[in-house]
Each structure stands twice: as structure tokens, then as C-alpha cells.
Amino acid sequence: TLTNVVFGNHVRHIPSSAFSGCNFTSLTFPNSLRSIGNNAFNNCGNLTSIDWGTGVETIGEYAFNNCNHVTSLSLPNTVKEIGGRAFSHWTVQSVTIPQSVEFLGDRSFSHNANLTNVTFNADSCDGYSSGPAIFEACTNLTTFMFGNNVKKIADRLCEGLPLTTVFIPNSVKCIGYYAFSNCTYLTNVNMGNGIEKILSSAFRECASLQSITLPASLKTIGSYAFYGCNSLQSITIPKNVQTIGGLAFSRCSNLDTLFYNADNVTDYGYISSSVYNVFGNTYLKKIYIGNNVKTLPNYAFQNQTYIDSISIPDSVHLIGIYAFTGCTGLSYVTIGNSVDTIKNGAFEGCI
């Protein structure tokens, strides 16, 4: 019976399923090793330790799935790709994602019930935006730290985790698709001052999120970005935002105050080629339009039936199509001196 496996110094690749189901207890990889195939060590239930060497770049799907007696994981800073379910069903308590990682497959660290702490150092990493969460069913993972050189938070990276507070460093430029969606215990997000894009569904259904300050650097808020954030009471749209996707703040049932400071939004309410209400199914009562805003986009505040007055500052030149249509509670409007264009249906149904 094999107990310890040491690979020779010239091995560069371990084939798919090569050692699946074997009973050895330790592995030693040479520095020459570059890739580990799919299922290579799947279901090696007696494995307790791995010496990775300093050359591994690719770890295939299910490569170490269900190696549930390994208690520590120290990946070298050469790893670029970690396949789906590569480290699923482990018992480690902490994981560090190296700076070198460029891709994480779906469920790559899923079903690790003992995992409580992750340090994420990958500079610019992608995940499957249409697949299951990377840390799915890691039910005790409450601490997730980001390194100071991280540029993108990968798609679905923290989806569904029981996090309560998140600190996003200044280095981050983009928050990926579904990155924090369904983090239902998340109450506070501290955003760095470098974020430019919050992609679709990034904070979707974060039902306990009470406050969030969007940074001045922000340019894009994707569709569904804060959809269903029911504890959110107010939001400020920063000056430099150019794109707000459809349903971005829809079904935020306690959202009653909006500070709208975006100078000149050019893409508002779209999902693909159709337009959807950015603030649909909310109960906005107060909308404050900033003194530098130049245009109010088409459909900007449609069907906000609870607002009773609006003041449009002198900086505004254009009020877009159906901007206030269906605002049936609106009884008082002040229009600034610089407005020279009011598009069709801008106040339709305001009776």
C-alpha cells in the first residue's frame, strides 16, 4: 500500500484520474510540475499533507475533491488556474488565494464546513459568472480579507457566505457579477476609493445591508446590483456615474431617500436592449437632485408614487422622456432656470 508519494524532478504534468481513490497519506511535488489534471487525486480520503513545490500553474477540475483529511492548504504563488470543485469537501480552517491566481472555477472550494477564514490576494481574477458560487456551502466562512493589490473581486466569489462586514481595499477597480449576492447577514460594506464598476447582481438580495457609501470613483452600477437589499434606507449616486443598469435598486422595500448627483448619465435602466425601472418597487419619498446634475435621464424616477415634491436645480438642462411619469403623488415641482428641454411624457400621469 502506498503511503508517501514523491514525484521525480522532471515531472511536468499529472494526467487526469491518475491517482483517483488512492490511499496514500502524503504527496511531494517537484518544482518542475506545471499542471495537475482533472480528478487526478479525487477521493484520496487518507491524504493528510501536500508539499506543492514552486512550479504548479494549473489545478484541474475535481483534482483534490473530497480529500477530507487534509487540514492545511498553502498554494504556491505560481498557481494561475483552479478548476471547478478542485478543493471541494475539505476540512481546512483557512485558505489563502495567491496573488498569481487568474481564474477560479465554480464550487472550487465548496462544501468546506470547517473553513472560517479566507485571504484573497489574487490581483485580477475571474470566476464563472453563470455558475455556482466559488465557496458554496461554506457555512462557517465569516472572515474574508482582500489583499491591498487586488484589482477585481471575482464573479460569485463571496456569494451566499455568512459575512457581516466587508472591507474592500482602494486597489479594487471592479466588483464582479454576483460577487456578494445573497450574503443575507451582510450589514456593512466599506468600499475603497478606487472602485469604478459594480457589475450585475453584485450585492443582490443582501437583505440585511443597512448602509453603503458609493465612492466618487464609481462609473458603472450594473443591473440588479442592489436588487432586494431590503434594509437599505438611503443611497447616494455619485457624480461620476455614467451607467445605471435596469432594476439596480429595485425591490429595496425600505429605500425612501435618494441623493442623485450623477452629472450626465448616458446609459440608464437598460438590461440588454430593454428598459426597466431602476428603482422599481421601492417607496422613495425624498429625491434630492445635486446642483451639478446636467440631465435627468429617460425614465429616471418613473412610478415613484410616494414623492410629493421635487426641486430641479438650475444646473439641469434636460429632463428626459417619462422621467417622472406615473409619480401620482407629485403635487409640487420647481424647475430650474436652465431647463431648455422637457422630453415627451416627462410628467405624464402626475395628477
mmCIF file of C-alpha atoms in Angstrom:
data_model
loop_
_atom_site.group_PDB
_atom_site.id
_atom_site.type_symbol
_atom_site.label_atom_id
_atom_site.label_comp_id
_atom_site.label_asym_id
_atom_site.label_seq_id
_atom_site.Cartn_x
_atom_site.Cartn_y
_atom_site.Cartn_z
ATOM 1 C CA THR A 1 0.000 0.000 0.000
ATOM 2 C CA LEU A 2 1.343 3.399 -0.992
ATOM 3 C CA THR A 3 1.671 5.872 1.883
ATOM 4 C CA ASN A 4 4.068 8.571 0.668
ATOM 5 C CA VAL A 5 4.351 9.588 -2.995
ATOM 6 C CA VAL A 6 7.298 11.683 -4.186
ATOM 7 C CA PHE A 7 7.332 12.729 -7.847
ATOM 8 C CA GLY A 8 10.598 12.931 -9.777
ATOM 9 C CA ASN A 9 12.284 16.202 -10.605
ATOM 10 C CA HIS A 10 11.364 16.121 -14.289
ATOM 11 C CA VAL A 11 7.612 15.543 -13.976
ATOM 12 C CA ARG A 12 5.681 18.404 -15.604
ATOM 13 C CA HIS A 13 2.128 17.043 -15.761
ATOM 14 C CA ILE A 14 -0.001 14.589 -13.763
ATOM 15 C CA PRO A 15 -2.743 13.117 -16.013
ATOM 16 C CA SER A 16 -6.467 13.127 -15.317
ATOM 17 C CA SER A 17 -7.649 10.497 -12.788
ATOM 18 C CA ALA A 18 -4.093 9.200 -12.433
ATOM 19 C CA PHE A 19 -4.345 8.587 -8.676
ATOM 20 C CA SER A 20 -8.079 8.910 -8.061
ATOM 21 C CA GLY A 21 -9.202 6.950 -4.998
ATOM 22 C CA CYS A 22 -5.706 6.016 -3.817
ATOM 23 C CA ASN A 23 -4.970 5.554 -0.098
ATOM 24 C CA PHE A 24 -1.614 7.297 0.329
ATOM 25 C CA THR A 25 -1.179 9.898 3.084
ATOM 26 C CA SER A 26 1.283 12.437 1.656
ATOM 27 C CA LEU A 27 2.310 13.957 -1.668
ATOM 28 C CA THR A 28 5.510 15.752 -2.647
ATOM 29 C CA PHE A 29 5.513 17.626 -5.965
ATOM 30 C CA PRO A 30 8.714 18.735 -7.704
ATOM 31 C CA ASN A 31 9.380 22.330 -8.765
ATOM 32 C CA SER A 32 9.167 21.135 -12.374
ATOM 33 C CA LEU A 33 5.433 20.303 -12.086
ATOM 34 C CA ARG A 34 3.204 22.694 -14.041
ATOM 35 C CA SER A 35 -0.247 21.078 -14.264
ATOM 36 C CA ILE A 36 -2.453 18.627 -12.383
ATOM 37 C CA GLY A 37 -5.229 17.026 -14.445
ATOM 38 C CA ASN A 38 -8.939 16.723 -13.721
ATOM 39 C CA ASN A 39 -9.747 14.182 -10.963
ATOM 40 C CA ALA A 40 -6.040 13.442 -10.545
ATOM 41 C CA PHE A 41 -6.331 12.888 -6.771
ATOM 42 C CA ASN A 42 -10.114 12.841 -6.413
ATOM 43 C CA ASN A 43 -11.373 10.906 -3.374
ATOM 44 C CA CYS A 44 -7.963 10.306 -1.837
ATOM 45 C CA GLY A 45 -9.578 10.182 1.585
ATOM 46 C CA ASN A 46 -6.434 9.261 3.563
ATOM 47 C CA LEU A 47 -4.342 12.125 2.206
ATOM 48 C CA THR A 48 -3.210 14.444 5.031
ATOM 49 C CA SER A 49 -0.360 16.571 3.624
ATOM 50 C CA ILE A 50 0.788 18.064 0.306
ATOM 51 C CA ASP A 51 4.152 19.651 -0.493
ATOM 52 C CA TRP A 52 3.342 21.732 -3.563
ATOM 53 C CA GLY A 53 6.771 22.732 -4.799
ATOM 54 C CA THR A 54 7.149 26.078 -6.561
ATOM 55 C CA GLY A 55 6.007 25.459 -10.126
ATOM 56 C CA VAL A 56 2.326 24.406 -10.247
ATOM 57 C CA GLU A 57 0.263 26.664 -12.552
ATOM 58 C CA THR A 58 -2.932 24.712 -13.294
ATOM 59 C CA ILE A 59 -5.065 22.577 -10.983
ATOM 60 C CA GLY A 60 -7.833 20.762 -12.854
ATOM 61 C CA GLU A 61 -11.482 20.197 -12.017
ATOM 62 C CA TYR A 62 -12.099 17.827 -9.073
ATOM 63 C CA ALA A 63 -8.322 17.439 -8.787
ATOM 64 C CA PHE A 64 -8.408 17.138 -4.981
ATOM 65 C CA ASN A 65 -12.133 16.833 -4.405
ATOM 66 C CA ASN A 66 -13.080 15.004 -1.202
ATOM 67 C CA CYS A 67 -9.559 14.805 0.205
ATOM 68 C CA ASN A 68 -11.190 15.456 3.523
ATOM 69 C CA HIS A 69 -8.308 14.688 5.876
ATOM 70 C CA VAL A 70 -6.030 17.475 4.639
ATOM 71 C CA THR A 71 -6.007 20.116 7.375
ATOM 72 C CA SER A 72 -3.881 22.863 5.772
ATOM 73 C CA LEU A 73 -3.549 24.343 2.303
ATOM 74 C CA SER A 74 -0.617 26.510 1.226
ATOM 75 C CA LEU A 75 -0.707 27.067 -2.518
ATOM 76 C CA PRO A 76 2.430 28.410 -4.234
ATOM 77 C CA ASN A 77 2.406 31.845 -5.830
ATOM 78 C CA THR A 78 2.664 30.245 -9.266
ATOM 79 C CA VAL A 79 -0.889 28.889 -9.468
ATOM 80 C CA LYS A 80 -2.900 30.596 -12.205
ATOM 81 C CA GLU A 81 -5.994 28.421 -12.602
ATOM 82 C CA ILE A 82 -8.021 26.419 -10.088
ATOM 83 C CA GLY A 83 -10.722 24.281 -11.683
ATOM 84 C CA GLY A 84 -14.266 23.668 -10.544
ATOM 85 C CA ARG A 85 -14.560 21.640 -7.299
ATOM 86 C CA ALA A 86 -10.791 21.293 -7.185
ATOM 87 C CA PHE A 87 -10.791 21.590 -3.368
ATOM 88 C CA SER A 88 -14.397 20.773 -2.580
ATOM 89 C CA HIS A 89 -15.233 18.794 0.577
ATOM 90 C CA TRP A 90 -12.089 19.568 2.544
ATOM 91 C CA THR A 91 -11.664 20.233 6.283
ATOM 92 C CA VAL A 92 -9.231 23.178 6.282
ATOM 93 C CA GLN A 93 -9.969 26.163 8.509
ATOM 94 C CA SER A 94 -8.193 28.817 6.436
ATOM 95 C CA VAL A 95 -7.268 29.355 2.788
ATOM 96 C CA THR A 96 -5.030 31.924 1.101
ATOM 97 C CA ILE A 97 -5.591 32.552 -2.609
ATOM 98 C CA PRO A 98 -2.199 33.554 -4.057
ATOM 99 C CA GLN A 99 -1.590 36.740 -5.994
ATOM 100 C CA SER A 100 -0.885 34.714 -9.164
ATOM 101 C CA VAL A 101 -4.392 33.175 -9.490
ATOM 102 C CA GLU A 102 -6.264 34.345 -12.601
ATOM 103 C CA PHE A 103 -9.273 32.011 -12.624
ATOM 104 C CA LEU A 104 -11.411 30.160 -10.077
ATOM 105 C CA GLY A 105 -13.887 27.541 -11.287
ATOM 106 C CA ASP A 106 -17.388 27.087 -9.923
ATOM 107 C CA ARG A 107 -17.530 25.464 -6.469
ATOM 108 C CA SER A 108 -13.723 25.296 -6.432
ATOM 109 C CA PHE A 109 -13.683 25.494 -2.600
ATOM 110 C CA SER A 110 -17.267 24.463 -1.872
ATOM 111 C CA HIS A 111 -18.629 22.371 0.995
ATOM 112 C CA ASN A 112 -15.804 23.147 3.417
ATOM 113 C CA ALA A 113 -17.748 23.248 6.679
ATOM 114 C CA ASN A 114 -14.644 23.964 8.806
ATOM 115 C CA LEU A 115 -13.485 26.887 6.687
ATOM 116 C CA THR A 116 -13.738 30.149 8.655
ATOM 117 C CA ASN A 117 -11.120 32.434 7.113
ATOM 118 C CA VAL A 118 -10.071 33.319 3.560
ATOM 119 C CA THR A 119 -7.350 35.736 2.483
ATOM 120 C CA PHE A 120 -7.744 36.683 -1.162
ATOM 121 C CA ASN A 121 -4.587 38.108 -2.783
ATOM 122 C CA ALA A 122 -5.270 37.440 -6.485
ATOM 123 C CA ASP A 123 -4.567 40.647 -8.398
ATOM 124 C CA SER A 124 -7.086 40.207 -11.178
ATOM 125 C CA CYS A 125 -9.119 37.030 -11.014
ATOM 126 C CA ASP A 126 -12.226 35.863 -12.875
ATOM 127 C CA GLY A 127 -14.856 33.294 -11.951
ATOM 128 C CA TYR A 128 -17.793 31.694 -13.756
ATOM 129 C CA SER A 129 -20.448 34.448 -13.767
ATOM 130 C CA SER A 130 -23.128 31.925 -14.760
ATOM 131 C CA GLY A 131 -22.052 29.060 -12.491
ATOM 132 C CA PRO A 132 -22.496 28.176 -8.820
ATOM 133 C CA ALA A 133 -20.652 30.057 -6.078
ATOM 134 C CA ILE A 134 -16.930 29.504 -5.572
ATOM 135 C CA PHE A 135 -17.338 28.923 -1.807
ATOM 136 C CA GLU A 136 -20.792 27.367 -1.944
ATOM 137 C CA ALA A 137 -21.964 25.731 1.324
ATOM 138 C CA CYS A 138 -19.015 27.044 3.352
ATOM 139 C CA THR A 139 -21.453 27.748 6.138
ATOM 140 C CA ASN A 140 -18.936 28.968 8.727
ATOM 141 C CA LEU A 141 -16.874 31.233 6.480
ATOM 142 C CA THR A 142 -17.319 34.585 8.261
ATOM 143 C CA THR A 143 -13.983 36.316 7.572
ATOM 144 C CA PHE A 144 -12.933 37.247 4.051
ATOM 145 C CA MET A 145 -9.914 39.539 3.690
ATOM 146 C CA PHE A 146 -8.709 41.176 0.467
ATOM 147 C CA GLY A 147 -5.063 41.955 -0.219
ATOM 148 C CA ASN A 148 -4.021 45.521 -0.984
ATOM 149 C CA ASN A 149 -3.127 44.731 -4.608
ATOM 150 C CA VAL A 150 -6.450 43.129 -5.601
ATOM 151 C CA LYS A 151 -7.909 44.843 -8.677
ATOM 152 C CA LYS A 152 -11.070 42.791 -9.214
ATOM 153 C CA ILE A 153 -13.306 40.840 -6.876
ATOM 154 C CA ALA A 154 -14.080 37.719 -8.885
ATOM 155 C CA ASP A 155 -17.566 36.779 -10.073
ATOM 156 C CA ARG A 156 -19.518 34.839 -7.407
ATOM 157 C CA LEU A 157 -16.523 34.940 -5.083
ATOM 158 C CA CYS A 158 -18.435 35.537 -1.837
ATOM 159 C CA GLU A 159 -21.939 34.612 -2.985
ATOM 160 C CA GLY A 160 -24.122 33.298 -0.174
ATOM 161 C CA LEU A 161 -21.480 33.500 2.553
ATOM 162 C CA PRO A 162 -22.449 34.395 6.164
ATOM 163 C CA LEU A 163 -20.300 37.558 6.146
ATOM 164 C CA THR A 164 -21.399 40.531 8.266
ATOM 165 C CA THR A 165 -18.803 43.165 7.307
ATOM 166 C CA VAL A 166 -16.639 43.549 4.199
ATOM 167 C CA PHE A 167 -13.626 45.835 3.715
ATOM 168 C CA ILE A 168 -12.760 46.468 0.064
ATOM 169 C CA PRO A 169 -9.279 47.991 -0.443
ATOM 170 C CA ASN A 170 -8.511 51.079 -2.527
ATOM 171 C CA SER A 171 -6.808 48.941 -5.182
ATOM 172 C CA VAL A 172 -10.082 47.313 -6.302
ATOM 173 C CA LYS A 173 -11.475 48.681 -9.589
ATOM 174 C CA CYS A 174 -14.267 46.201 -10.242
ATOM 175 C CA ILE A 175 -16.699 44.125 -8.177
ATOM 176 C CA GLY A 176 -17.744 41.142 -10.276
ATOM 177 C CA TYR A 177 -21.076 39.554 -11.148
ATOM 178 C CA TYR A 178 -22.875 38.159 -8.077
ATOM 179 C CA ALA A 179 -19.708 38.773 -6.022
ATOM 180 C CA PHE A 180 -21.639 39.263 -2.750
ATOM 181 C CA SER A 181 -25.152 38.272 -3.773
ATOM 182 C CA ASN A 182 -27.309 36.524 -1.189
ATOM 183 C CA CYS A 183 -24.977 37.439 1.665
ATOM 184 C CA THR A 184 -28.050 37.782 3.843
ATOM 185 C CA TYR A 185 -26.134 38.594 7.057
ATOM 186 C CA LEU A 186 -24.074 41.372 5.468
ATOM 187 C CA THR A 187 -24.818 44.668 7.261
ATOM 188 C CA ASN A 188 -21.888 46.890 6.323
ATOM 189 C CA VAL A 189 -19.617 47.315 3.302
ATOM 190 C CA ASN A 190 -16.602 49.619 3.465
ATOM 191 C CA MET A 191 -15.744 50.466 -0.129
ATOM 192 C CA GLY A 192 -12.315 51.671 -1.181
ATOM 193 C CA ASN A 193 -11.943 54.876 -3.147
ATOM 194 C CA GLY A 194 -10.861 53.251 -6.419
ATOM 195 C CA ILE A 195 -13.950 51.270 -7.452
ATOM 196 C CA GLU A 196 -15.154 52.107 -10.968
ATOM 197 C CA LYS A 197 -17.541 49.238 -11.728
ATOM 198 C CA ILE A 198 -20.091 47.329 -9.673
ATOM 199 C CA LEU A 199 -21.310 44.630 -12.049
ATOM 200 C CA SER A 200 -24.719 42.992 -12.354
ATOM 201 C CA SER A 201 -26.198 41.464 -9.179
ATOM 202 C CA ALA A 202 -23.031 42.176 -7.166
ATOM 203 C CA PHE A 203 -24.986 42.812 -3.937
ATOM 204 C CA ARG A 204 -28.308 41.292 -4.960
ATOM 205 C CA GLU A 205 -30.543 40.115 -2.098
ATOM 206 C CA CYS A 206 -28.205 41.333 0.654
ATOM 207 C CA ALA A 207 -31.282 41.734 2.798
ATOM 208 C CA SER A 208 -29.500 42.993 5.949
ATOM 209 C CA LEU A 209 -27.351 45.638 4.242
ATOM 210 C CA GLN A 210 -28.194 48.822 6.139
ATOM 211 C CA SER A 211 -25.846 51.345 4.570
ATOM 212 C CA ILE A 212 -23.344 51.676 1.785
ATOM 213 C CA THR A 213 -21.331 54.660 0.598
ATOM 214 C CA LEU A 214 -20.592 54.511 -3.103
ATOM 215 C CA PRO A 215 -17.170 56.045 -3.887
ATOM 216 C CA ALA A 216 -16.639 59.133 -6.049
ATOM 217 C CA SER A 217 -14.624 56.982 -8.476
ATOM 218 C CA LEU A 218 -17.679 54.896 -9.425
ATOM 219 C CA LYS A 219 -18.743 54.984 -13.100
ATOM 220 C CA THR A 220 -20.936 51.891 -13.574
ATOM 221 C CA ILE A 221 -23.718 50.355 -11.470
ATOM 222 C CA GLY A 222 -24.864 47.148 -13.139
ATOM 223 C CA SER A 223 -28.387 45.777 -13.478
ATOM 224 C CA TYR A 224 -29.768 44.187 -10.288
ATOM 225 C CA ALA A 225 -26.655 45.439 -8.447
ATOM 226 C CA PHE A 226 -28.558 46.128 -5.193
ATOM 227 C CA TYR A 227 -31.814 44.389 -6.043
ATOM 228 C CA GLY A 228 -33.703 43.224 -2.952
ATOM 229 C CA CYS A 229 -31.491 44.992 -0.390
ATOM 230 C CA ASN A 230 -34.476 45.447 1.896
ATOM 231 C CA SER A 231 -32.692 47.135 4.813
ATOM 232 C CA LEU A 232 -31.163 49.903 2.711
ATOM 233 C CA GLN A 233 -32.833 53.210 3.612
ATOM 234 C CA SER A 234 -30.914 55.782 1.584
ATOM 235 C CA ILE A 235 -28.471 55.858 -1.282
ATOM 236 C CA THR A 236 -26.277 58.494 -2.894
ATOM 237 C CA ILE A 237 -25.457 58.183 -6.591
ATOM 238 C CA PRO A 238 -22.014 59.790 -7.042
ATOM 239 C CA LYS A 239 -21.189 62.500 -9.544
ATOM 240 C CA ASN A 240 -19.121 60.402 -11.974
ATOM 241 C CA VAL A 241 -21.623 57.581 -12.525
ATOM 242 C CA GLN A 242 -22.363 57.191 -16.252
ATOM 243 C CA THR A 243 -24.271 53.880 -16.331
ATOM 244 C CA ILE A 244 -27.046 52.593 -14.062
ATOM 245 C CA GLY A 245 -28.481 49.248 -15.145
ATOM 246 C CA GLY A 246 -32.129 48.212 -15.053
ATOM 247 C CA LEU A 247 -33.566 47.168 -11.666
ATOM 248 C CA ALA A 248 -30.322 48.224 -9.976
ATOM 249 C CA PHE A 249 -32.161 49.273 -6.793
ATOM 250 C CA SER A 250 -35.468 47.547 -7.412
ATOM 251 C CA ARG A 251 -37.304 45.846 -4.525
ATOM 252 C CA CYS A 252 -35.316 47.752 -1.900
ATOM 253 C CA SER A 253 -38.500 47.964 0.133
ATOM 254 C CA ASN A 254 -37.185 50.376 2.807
ATOM 255 C CA LEU A 255 -35.350 52.715 0.462
ATOM 256 C CA ASP A 256 -37.024 56.095 0.945
ATOM 257 C CA THR A 257 -34.298 58.696 0.301
ATOM 258 C CA LEU A 258 -32.234 59.215 -2.849
ATOM 259 C CA PHE A 259 -29.412 61.714 -3.377
ATOM 260 C CA TYR A 260 -28.885 61.857 -7.115
ATOM 261 C CA ASN A 261 -25.587 63.574 -8.014
ATOM 262 C CA ALA A 262 -24.685 61.914 -11.339
ATOM 263 C CA ASP A 263 -23.735 64.734 -13.706
ATOM 264 C CA ASN A 264 -24.590 63.182 -17.003
ATOM 265 C CA VAL A 265 -25.762 59.560 -17.090
ATOM 266 C CA THR A 266 -25.727 58.242 -20.657
ATOM 267 C CA ASP A 267 -26.953 54.667 -20.071
ATOM 268 C CA TYR A 268 -29.897 54.295 -17.695
ATOM 269 C CA GLY A 269 -32.232 51.411 -16.943
ATOM 270 C CA TYR A 270 -31.130 49.009 -19.649
ATOM 271 C CA ILE A 271 -30.928 45.240 -19.494
ATOM 272 C CA SER A 272 -29.800 44.168 -22.944
ATOM 273 C CA SER A 273 -31.907 46.377 -25.237
ATOM 274 C CA SER A 274 -34.946 46.807 -22.960
ATOM 275 C CA VAL A 275 -35.547 49.500 -20.320
ATOM 276 C CA TYR A 276 -36.508 48.572 -16.750
ATOM 277 C CA ASN A 277 -37.294 50.704 -13.729
ATOM 278 C CA VAL A 278 -34.066 51.329 -11.804
ATOM 279 C CA PHE A 279 -35.996 51.989 -8.581
ATOM 280 C CA GLY A 280 -38.965 49.697 -9.210
ATOM 281 C CA ASN A 281 -40.951 48.510 -6.208
ATOM 282 C CA THR A 282 -39.279 50.933 -3.830
ATOM 283 C CA TYR A 283 -41.013 53.563 -1.719
ATOM 284 C CA LEU A 284 -38.935 56.656 -2.395
ATOM 285 C CA LYS A 285 -40.336 59.675 -0.559
ATOM 286 C CA LYS A 286 -37.475 62.126 -0.983
ATOM 287 C CA ILE A 287 -35.337 62.689 -4.064
ATOM 288 C CA TYR A 288 -32.598 65.302 -3.886
ATOM 289 C CA ILE A 289 -31.030 66.269 -7.210
ATOM 290 C CA GLY A 290 -27.478 67.621 -6.943
ATOM 291 C CA ASN A 291 -26.537 71.118 -8.063
ATOM 292 C CA ASN A 292 -24.154 69.863 -10.755
ATOM 293 C CA VAL A 293 -26.570 67.481 -12.496
ATOM 294 C CA LYS A 294 -26.985 68.427 -16.175
ATOM 295 C CA THR A 295 -29.524 65.896 -17.429
ATOM 296 C CA LEU A 296 -32.221 63.724 -15.906
ATOM 297 C CA PRO A 297 -32.243 60.510 -17.948
ATOM 298 C CA ASN A 298 -35.205 58.897 -19.642
ATOM 299 C CA TYR A 299 -37.442 57.047 -17.151
ATOM 300 C CA ALA A 300 -35.269 58.359 -14.296
ATOM 301 C CA PHE A 301 -37.837 58.320 -11.476
ATOM 302 C CA GLN A 302 -40.871 56.750 -13.098
ATOM 303 C CA ASN A 303 -43.739 55.480 -10.947
ATOM 304 C CA GLN A 304 -42.403 56.817 -7.655
ATOM 305 C CA THR A 305 -45.881 57.379 -6.252
ATOM 306 C CA TYR A 306 -44.779 58.458 -2.765
ATOM 307 C CA ILE A 307 -42.834 61.606 -3.657
ATOM 308 C CA ASP A 308 -44.942 64.738 -3.278
ATOM 309 C CA SER A 309 -42.468 67.403 -4.384
ATOM 310 C CA ILE A 310 -39.335 67.717 -6.471
ATOM 311 C CA SER A 311 -36.872 70.561 -6.963
ATOM 312 C CA ILE A 312 -34.863 70.555 -10.176
ATOM 313 C CA PRO A 313 -31.751 72.752 -9.810
ATOM 314 C CA ASP A 314 -30.521 75.431 -12.202
ATOM 315 C CA SER A 315 -27.736 73.148 -13.463
ATOM 316 C CA VAL A 316 -30.231 70.845 -15.248
ATOM 317 C CA HIS A 317 -30.726 71.491 -18.976
ATOM 318 C CA LEU A 318 -32.743 68.444 -19.992
ATOM 319 C CA ILE A 319 -35.494 66.333 -18.456
ATOM 320 C CA GLY A 320 -35.720 63.008 -20.271
ATOM 321 C CA ILE A 321 -38.618 61.006 -21.692
ATOM 322 C CA TYR A 322 -41.018 59.804 -18.979
ATOM 323 C CA ALA A 323 -38.582 60.967 -16.289
ATOM 324 C CA PHE A 324 -41.388 61.445 -13.720
ATOM 325 C CA THR A 325 -44.211 59.584 -15.406
ATOM 326 C CA GLY A 326 -46.626 57.874 -13.032
ATOM 327 C CA CYS A 327 -45.495 59.893 -9.986
ATOM 328 C CA THR A 328 -49.127 60.251 -8.967
ATOM 329 C CA GLY A 329 -48.396 61.771 -5.552
ATOM 330 C CA LEU A 330 -46.378 64.633 -7.015
ATOM 331 C CA SER A 331 -48.101 67.936 -6.213
ATOM 332 C CA TYR A 332 -45.302 70.478 -6.359
ATOM 333 C CA VAL A 333 -42.442 70.854 -8.871
ATOM 334 C CA THR A 334 -39.764 73.540 -9.023
ATOM 335 C CA ILE A 335 -37.980 73.672 -12.372
ATOM 336 C CA GLY A 336 -34.627 75.469 -12.519
ATOM 337 C CA ASN A 337 -33.874 78.377 -14.820
ATOM 338 C CA SER A 338 -31.566 76.443 -17.152
ATOM 339 C CA VAL A 339 -34.003 73.744 -18.287
ATOM 340 C CA ASP A 340 -34.424 74.160 -22.037
ATOM 341 C CA THR A 341 -35.760 70.736 -22.990
ATOM 342 C CA ILE A 342 -38.537 68.681 -21.420
ATOM 343 C CA LYS A 343 -39.000 65.467 -23.385
ATOM 344 C CA ASN A 344 -42.240 63.652 -24.197
ATOM 345 C CA GLY A 345 -44.187 62.273 -21.257
ATOM 346 C CA ALA A 346 -41.754 63.671 -18.672
ATOM 347 C CA PHE A 347 -44.577 64.319 -16.208
ATOM 348 C CA GLU A 348 -47.275 62.127 -17.726
ATOM 349 C CA GLY A 349 -49.803 60.852 -15.215
ATOM 350 C CA CYS A 350 -48.759 63.259 -12.448
ATOM 351 C CA ILE A 351 -52.262 64.262 -11.415
#
